[in-house]
Coordinates of C-alpha atoms in Angstrom, one line a residue:
X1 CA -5.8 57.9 -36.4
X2 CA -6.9 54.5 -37.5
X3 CA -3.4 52.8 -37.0
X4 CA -4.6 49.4 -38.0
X5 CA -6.5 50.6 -40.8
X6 CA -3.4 52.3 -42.1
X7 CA -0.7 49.1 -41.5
X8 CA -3.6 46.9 -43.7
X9 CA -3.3 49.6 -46.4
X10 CA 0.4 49.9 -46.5
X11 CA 0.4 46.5 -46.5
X12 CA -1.8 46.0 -49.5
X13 CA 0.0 48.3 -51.1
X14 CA 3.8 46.8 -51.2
X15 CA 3.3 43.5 -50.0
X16 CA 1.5 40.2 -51.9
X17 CA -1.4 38.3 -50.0
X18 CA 0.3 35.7 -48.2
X19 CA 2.9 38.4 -46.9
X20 CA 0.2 40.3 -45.7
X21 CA -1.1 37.0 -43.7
X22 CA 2.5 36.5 -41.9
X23 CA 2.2 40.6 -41.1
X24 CA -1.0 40.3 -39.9
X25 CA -0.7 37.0 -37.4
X26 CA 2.6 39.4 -36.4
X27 CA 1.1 42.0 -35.6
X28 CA -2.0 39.9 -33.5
X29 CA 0.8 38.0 -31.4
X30 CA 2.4 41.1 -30.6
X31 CA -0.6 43.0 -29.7
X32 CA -1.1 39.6 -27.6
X33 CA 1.7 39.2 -25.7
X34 CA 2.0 43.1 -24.8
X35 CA -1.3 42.4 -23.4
X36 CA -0.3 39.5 -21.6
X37 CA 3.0 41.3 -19.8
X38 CA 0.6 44.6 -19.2
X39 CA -1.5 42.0 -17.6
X40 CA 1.0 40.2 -15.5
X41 CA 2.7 43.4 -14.3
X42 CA -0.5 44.4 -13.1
X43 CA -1.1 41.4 -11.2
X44 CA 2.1 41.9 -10.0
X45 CA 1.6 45.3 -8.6
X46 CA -1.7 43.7 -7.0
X47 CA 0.3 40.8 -5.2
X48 CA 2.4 43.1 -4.1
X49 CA 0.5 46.0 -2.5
X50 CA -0.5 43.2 0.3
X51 CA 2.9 41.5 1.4
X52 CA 1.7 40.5 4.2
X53 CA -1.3 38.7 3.2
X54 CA -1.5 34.9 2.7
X55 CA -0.2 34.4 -0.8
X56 CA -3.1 32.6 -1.7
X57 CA -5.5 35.2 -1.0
X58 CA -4.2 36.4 -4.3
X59 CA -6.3 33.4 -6.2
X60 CA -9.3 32.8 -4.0
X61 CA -12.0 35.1 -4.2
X62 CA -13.6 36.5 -1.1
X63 CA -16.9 34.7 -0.9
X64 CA -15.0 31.3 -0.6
X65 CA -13.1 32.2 2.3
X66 CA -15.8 30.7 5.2
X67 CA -14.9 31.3 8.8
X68 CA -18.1 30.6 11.0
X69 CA -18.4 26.7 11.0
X70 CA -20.6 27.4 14.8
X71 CA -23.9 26.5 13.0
X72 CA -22.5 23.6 11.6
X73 CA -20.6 22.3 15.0
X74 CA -24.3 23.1 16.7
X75 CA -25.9 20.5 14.1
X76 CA -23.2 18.5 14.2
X77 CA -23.0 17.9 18.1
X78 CA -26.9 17.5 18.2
X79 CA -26.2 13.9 16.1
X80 CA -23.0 13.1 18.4
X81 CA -25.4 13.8 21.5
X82 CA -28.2 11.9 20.0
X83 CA -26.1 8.9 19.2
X84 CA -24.0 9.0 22.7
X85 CA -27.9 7.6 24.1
X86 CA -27.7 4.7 21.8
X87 CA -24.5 3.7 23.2
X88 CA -22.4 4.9 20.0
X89 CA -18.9 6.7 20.3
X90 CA -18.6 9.2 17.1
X91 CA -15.3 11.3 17.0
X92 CA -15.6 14.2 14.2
X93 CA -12.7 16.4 13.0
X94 CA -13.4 19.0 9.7
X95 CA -11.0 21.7 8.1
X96 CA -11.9 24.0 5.8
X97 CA -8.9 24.3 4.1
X98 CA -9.1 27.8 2.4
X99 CA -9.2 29.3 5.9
X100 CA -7.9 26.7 8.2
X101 CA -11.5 26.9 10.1
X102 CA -12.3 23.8 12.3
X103 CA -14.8 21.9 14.1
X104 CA -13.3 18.8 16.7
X105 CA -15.6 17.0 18.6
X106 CA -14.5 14.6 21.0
X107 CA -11.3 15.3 19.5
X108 CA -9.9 13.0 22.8
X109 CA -11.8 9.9 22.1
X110 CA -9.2 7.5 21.1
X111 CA -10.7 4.9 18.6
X112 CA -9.4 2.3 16.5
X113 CA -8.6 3.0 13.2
X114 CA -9.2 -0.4 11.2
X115 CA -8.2 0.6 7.7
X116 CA -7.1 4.0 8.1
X117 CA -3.6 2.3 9.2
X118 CA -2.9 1.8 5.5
X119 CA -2.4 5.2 4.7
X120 CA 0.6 6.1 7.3
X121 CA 2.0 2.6 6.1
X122 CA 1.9 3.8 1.8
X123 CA 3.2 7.4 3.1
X124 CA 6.0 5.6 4.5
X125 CA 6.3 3.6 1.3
X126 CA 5.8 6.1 -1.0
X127 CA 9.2 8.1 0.8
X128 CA 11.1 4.9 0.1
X129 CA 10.5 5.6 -3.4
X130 CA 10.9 9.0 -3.5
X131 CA 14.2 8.6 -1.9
X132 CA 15.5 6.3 -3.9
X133 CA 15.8 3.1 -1.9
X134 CA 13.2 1.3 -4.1
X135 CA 11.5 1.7 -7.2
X136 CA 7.3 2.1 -8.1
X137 CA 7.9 -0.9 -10.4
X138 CA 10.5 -2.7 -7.8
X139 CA 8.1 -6.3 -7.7
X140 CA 7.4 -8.3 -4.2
X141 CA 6.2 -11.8 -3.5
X142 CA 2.9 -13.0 -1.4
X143 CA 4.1 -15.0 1.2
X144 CA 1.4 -17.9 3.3
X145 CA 2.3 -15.3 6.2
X146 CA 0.9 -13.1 3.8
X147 CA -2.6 -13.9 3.2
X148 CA -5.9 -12.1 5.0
X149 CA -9.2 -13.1 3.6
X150 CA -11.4 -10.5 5.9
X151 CA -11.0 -7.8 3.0
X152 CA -10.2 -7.5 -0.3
X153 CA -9.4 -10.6 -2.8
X154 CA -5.8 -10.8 -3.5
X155 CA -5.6 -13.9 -1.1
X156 CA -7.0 -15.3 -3.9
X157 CA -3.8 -15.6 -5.8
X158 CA -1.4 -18.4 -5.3
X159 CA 1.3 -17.8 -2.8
X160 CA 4.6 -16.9 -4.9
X161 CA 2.6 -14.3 -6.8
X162 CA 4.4 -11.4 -7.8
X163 CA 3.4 -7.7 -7.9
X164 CA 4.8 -4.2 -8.3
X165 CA 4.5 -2.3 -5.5
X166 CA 2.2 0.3 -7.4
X167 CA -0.2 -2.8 -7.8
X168 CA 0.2 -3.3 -3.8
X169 CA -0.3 0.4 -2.5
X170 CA -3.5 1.3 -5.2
X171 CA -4.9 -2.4 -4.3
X172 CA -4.3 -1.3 -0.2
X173 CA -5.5 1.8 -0.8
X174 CA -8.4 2.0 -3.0
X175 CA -10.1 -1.5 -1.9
X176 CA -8.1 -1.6 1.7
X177 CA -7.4 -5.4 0.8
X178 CA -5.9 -6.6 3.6
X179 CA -3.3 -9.1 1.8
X180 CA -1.9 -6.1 -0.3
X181 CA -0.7 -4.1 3.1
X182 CA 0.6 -7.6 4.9
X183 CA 2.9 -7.6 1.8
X184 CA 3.8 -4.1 2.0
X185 CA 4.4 -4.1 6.0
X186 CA 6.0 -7.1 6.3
X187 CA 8.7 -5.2 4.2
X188 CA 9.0 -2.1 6.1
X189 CA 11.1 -1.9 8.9
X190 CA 9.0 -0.5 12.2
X191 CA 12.2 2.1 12.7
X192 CA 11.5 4.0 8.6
X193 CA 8.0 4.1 9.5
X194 CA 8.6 5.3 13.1
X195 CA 10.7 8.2 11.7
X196 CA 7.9 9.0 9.0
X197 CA 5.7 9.5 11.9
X198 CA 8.2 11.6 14.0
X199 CA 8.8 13.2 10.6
X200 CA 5.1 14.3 10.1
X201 CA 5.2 15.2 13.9
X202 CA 2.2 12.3 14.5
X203 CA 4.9 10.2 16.9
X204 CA 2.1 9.8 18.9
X205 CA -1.0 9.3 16.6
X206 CA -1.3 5.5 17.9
X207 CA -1.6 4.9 21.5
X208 CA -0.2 1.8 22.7
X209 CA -3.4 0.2 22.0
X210 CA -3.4 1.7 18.2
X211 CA -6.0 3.6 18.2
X212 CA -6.0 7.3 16.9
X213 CA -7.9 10.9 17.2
X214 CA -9.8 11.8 14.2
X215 CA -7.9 15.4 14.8
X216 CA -4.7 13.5 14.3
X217 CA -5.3 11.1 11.7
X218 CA -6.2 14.5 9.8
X219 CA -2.6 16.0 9.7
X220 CA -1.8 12.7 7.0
X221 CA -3.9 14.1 4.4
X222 CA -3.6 17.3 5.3
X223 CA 0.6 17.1 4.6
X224 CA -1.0 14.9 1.1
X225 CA -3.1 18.2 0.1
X226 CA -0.2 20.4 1.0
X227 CA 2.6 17.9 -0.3
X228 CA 4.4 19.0 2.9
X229 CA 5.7 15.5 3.3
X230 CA 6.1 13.7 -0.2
X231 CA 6.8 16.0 -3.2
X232 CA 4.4 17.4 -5.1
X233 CA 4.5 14.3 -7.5
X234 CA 4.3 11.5 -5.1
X235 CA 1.6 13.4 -3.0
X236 CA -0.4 13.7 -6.5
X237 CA -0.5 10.2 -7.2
X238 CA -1.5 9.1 -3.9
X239 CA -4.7 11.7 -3.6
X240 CA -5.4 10.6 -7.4
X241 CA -5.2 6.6 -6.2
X242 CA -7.3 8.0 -2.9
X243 CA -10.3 9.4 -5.0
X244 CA -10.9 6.4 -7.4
X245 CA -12.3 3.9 -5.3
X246 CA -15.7 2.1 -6.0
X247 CA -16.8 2.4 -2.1
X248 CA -19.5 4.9 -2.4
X249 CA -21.0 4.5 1.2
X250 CA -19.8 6.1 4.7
X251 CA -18.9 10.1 3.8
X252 CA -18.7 9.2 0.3
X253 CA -23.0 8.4 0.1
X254 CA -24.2 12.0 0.2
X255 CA -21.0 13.8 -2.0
X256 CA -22.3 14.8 -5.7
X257 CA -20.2 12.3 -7.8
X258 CA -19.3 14.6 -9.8
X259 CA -17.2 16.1 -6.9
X260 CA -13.9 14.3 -6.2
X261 CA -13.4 12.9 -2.7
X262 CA -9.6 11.6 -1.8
X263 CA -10.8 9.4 1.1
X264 CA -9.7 6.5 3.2
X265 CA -12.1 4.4 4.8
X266 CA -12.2 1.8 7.6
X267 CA -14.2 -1.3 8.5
X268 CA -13.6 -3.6 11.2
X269 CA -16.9 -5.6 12.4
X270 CA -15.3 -7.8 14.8
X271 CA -14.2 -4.7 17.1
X272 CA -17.3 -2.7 15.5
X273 CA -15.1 0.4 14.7
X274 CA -15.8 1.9 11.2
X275 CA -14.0 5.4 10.0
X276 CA -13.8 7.2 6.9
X277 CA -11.3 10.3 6.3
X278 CA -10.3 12.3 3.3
X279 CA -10.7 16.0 1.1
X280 CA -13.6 17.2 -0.3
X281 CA -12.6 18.8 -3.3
X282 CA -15.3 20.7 -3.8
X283 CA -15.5 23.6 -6.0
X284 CA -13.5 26.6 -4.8
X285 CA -14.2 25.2 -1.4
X286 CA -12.1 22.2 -0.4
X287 CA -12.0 20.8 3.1
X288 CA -10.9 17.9 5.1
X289 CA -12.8 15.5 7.3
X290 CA -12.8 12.7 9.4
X291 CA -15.1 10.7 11.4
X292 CA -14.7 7.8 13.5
X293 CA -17.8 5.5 15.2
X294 CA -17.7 2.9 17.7
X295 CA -20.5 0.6 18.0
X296 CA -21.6 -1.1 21.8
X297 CA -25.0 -2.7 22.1
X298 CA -26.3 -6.3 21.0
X299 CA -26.5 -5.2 17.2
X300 CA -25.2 -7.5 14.4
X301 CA -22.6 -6.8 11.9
X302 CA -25.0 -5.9 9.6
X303 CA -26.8 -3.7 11.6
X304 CA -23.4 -2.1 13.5
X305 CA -22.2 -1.2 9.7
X306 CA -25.7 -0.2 8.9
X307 CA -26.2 2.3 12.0
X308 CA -22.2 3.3 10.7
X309 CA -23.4 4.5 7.3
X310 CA -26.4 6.4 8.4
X311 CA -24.3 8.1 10.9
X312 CA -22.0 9.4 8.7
X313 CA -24.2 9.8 5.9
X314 CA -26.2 12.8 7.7
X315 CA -22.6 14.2 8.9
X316 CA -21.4 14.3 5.1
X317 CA -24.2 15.9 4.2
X318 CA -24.7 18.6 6.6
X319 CA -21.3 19.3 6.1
X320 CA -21.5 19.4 2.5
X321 CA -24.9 21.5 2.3
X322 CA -23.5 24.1 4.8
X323 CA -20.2 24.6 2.8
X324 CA -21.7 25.2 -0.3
X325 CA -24.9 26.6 0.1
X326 CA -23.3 29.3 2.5

C-alpha cells in the first residue's frame, strides 16, 4: 500500500494548497524525528551491550586506537643516542591519547624548563578565576620590578601600564613574554600555586633546582585536554590561547598547519635549555608530547638554538609520520 501516495491524495482532495504544505513538512518532521529516536535507541542498545568498555570506545573507530609505539621509541632513541655523542641531553615523553600508549626516554633527566614555567603559573591563575577570587577582566599594573627585556616586548610600555589579566596570560602564553608572567607572579602567592601543584598531584615537578621531567611537565596538559583541573570552559580557552601562537619552529616546524598544535615552548640561551610541550590535535588521532634539550659544548647561541630546532624538528616528525601513516 502506497501510504504516502494515499495521505497526498486525501490531502488534495479536502485540503487547499498551502494546507497541504503545513501537512506535508508535518508529516517529514515526524517521519524525522521517529528516525532520530529509532536511531538513538539503537545506539543506546550498542553502548550498552559493552558496560564495561571505555565509554569512548563508543565514538572512536577501531583503526585509530594505536598501541605499538616500539618502532617509533626504536627511531626515536637512535636520535637521543646519536645526540648523547655530541654532548646534548634530550629528554622525550609522548602519549597517544586515544589509548593512553607511551614512549619516555630519559624520563629521569631533570632539565630546566625555561618557559614552560608559565603554564603551571596561568593554571594557577586561571583557578583564581574560576573560583571567584578575581575576575578575566580584573586589570593589574607593570611595576619597574616588573620589567624583563630577554623575551617578549611588553617592557616596552611605560611602568604604570594597565592590563587585564586576559591580556597578561595570552601575552605569557602565546609569545612567553617575560614581563607579562613577572606581573602575573608577582601577584600570586607561592602557597595558591603550591596547592595547585599538590592539587594536580605534580608537588614535586620542580626539584629544588627547578627543573622538571618531560614525563611530568606532561600531566599539565594532559589535565588541560581532559579538563580534569579547570572546568571544561577555562580548560577550552587556555588550549585555544595555547594553539595560536606565531612560533612555528621547535615541534611546531614539521606539523601540517592546518593541524592545530596547543603547545608551550621554552628558550633560555644563557643556560642553553630549550623545550617545547603540547597536543597534537591531529585528526582522529590526538596525542601529547614533550621534549626537552640541553646544550654543552663551545657552540654559540645561535648555533645551540639552531642544533635545538633540528633536534626536535626530526622528533616531531617521526612522530607525526608514524601516527598517521600507521
Amino acid at each position: 500500500m502506497d501510504f504516502f501516495g494515499t495521505l497526498m491524495r486525501l490531502a488534495r482532495k479536502y485540503f487547499k494548497p498551502h494546507h497541504r504544505i503545513i501537512i506535508a513538512l508535518l508529516f517529514f518532521t515526524n517521519i524525522a524525528a521517529l528516525a532520530f529516536l529509532f536511531n538513538s535507541h539503537n545506539d543506546r542498545a550498542e553502548i550498552s551491550k559493552y558496560p564495561l568498555i571505555d565509554f569512548s570506545r563508543n565514538f572512536i573507530a577501531q583503526e585509530h586506537y594505536i598501541i605499538n609505539f616500539q618502532p617509533l621509541r626504536d627511531d626515536l632513541k637512535e636520535i637521543i643516542k646519536k645526540e648523547q655523542y655530541k654532548g646534548v641531553e634530550v629528554s622525550i615523553y609522548m602519549e597517544f591519547l586515544n589509548t593512553g600508549a607511551n614512549i619516555s626516554i630519559n624520563p629521569d633527566s631533570r632539565i630546566f624548563p625555561a618557559s614552560l614555567n608559565k603554564l603551571p603559573i596561568s593554571m594557577a591563575m586561571m583557578k583564581k578565576i574560576e573560583n571567584g577570587s578575581w575576575g578575566i577582566n580584573d586589570e593589574l599594573v607593570l611595576l619597574p620590578v616588573d620589567i624583563n627585556q630577554k623575551y617578549g616586548k611588553l617592557y616596552q610600555y611605560p611602568v604604570g601600564s594597565i592590563f587585564t589579566i586576559e591580556f597578561l596570560l595570552k601575552t605569557a602564553l602565546q609569545q612567553s613574554d617575560n614581563t607579562a608572567f613577572a606581573i602575573l607572579y608577582r601577584n600570586m602567592d607561592a602557597v595558591e600555586l603550591n596547592s595547585v601543584l599538590e592539587e594536580l598531584g605534580l608537588k614535586d615537578l620542580f626539584n629544588d633546582a627547578g627543573q622538571i621531567t618531560a614525563k611530568e611537565y606532561s600531566r599539565l596538559f594532559r589535565a588541560l585536554y581532559t579538563a580534569s583541573f579547570l572546568n571544561r570552559e577555562n580548560s577550552e580557552f587556555m588550549l585555544e590561547w595555547l594553539s595560536d601562537t606565531d612560533f612555528s619552529e621547535f615541534l611546531s616546524r614539521d606539523i601540517p598547519k592546518n593541524i592545530m598544535f596547543a603547545h608551550k615552548f621554552g628558550i633560555n640561551e644563557e643556560d642553553r635549555v630549550f623545550s617545547d610541550s603540547g597536543i597534537v590535535y591531529a585528526e582522529n588521532r590526538p596525542y601529547l608530547i614533550t621534549v626537552l634539550v640541553s646544550v654543552t659544548g663551545n657552540g654559540t647561541p645561535e648555533s645551540d638554538l639552531e642544533h635545538a630546532v633540528r633536534i626536535m624538528s626530526e622528533i616531531s616528525q617521526k612522530t607525526f609520520l608514524y601516527i598517521n601513516e600507521l
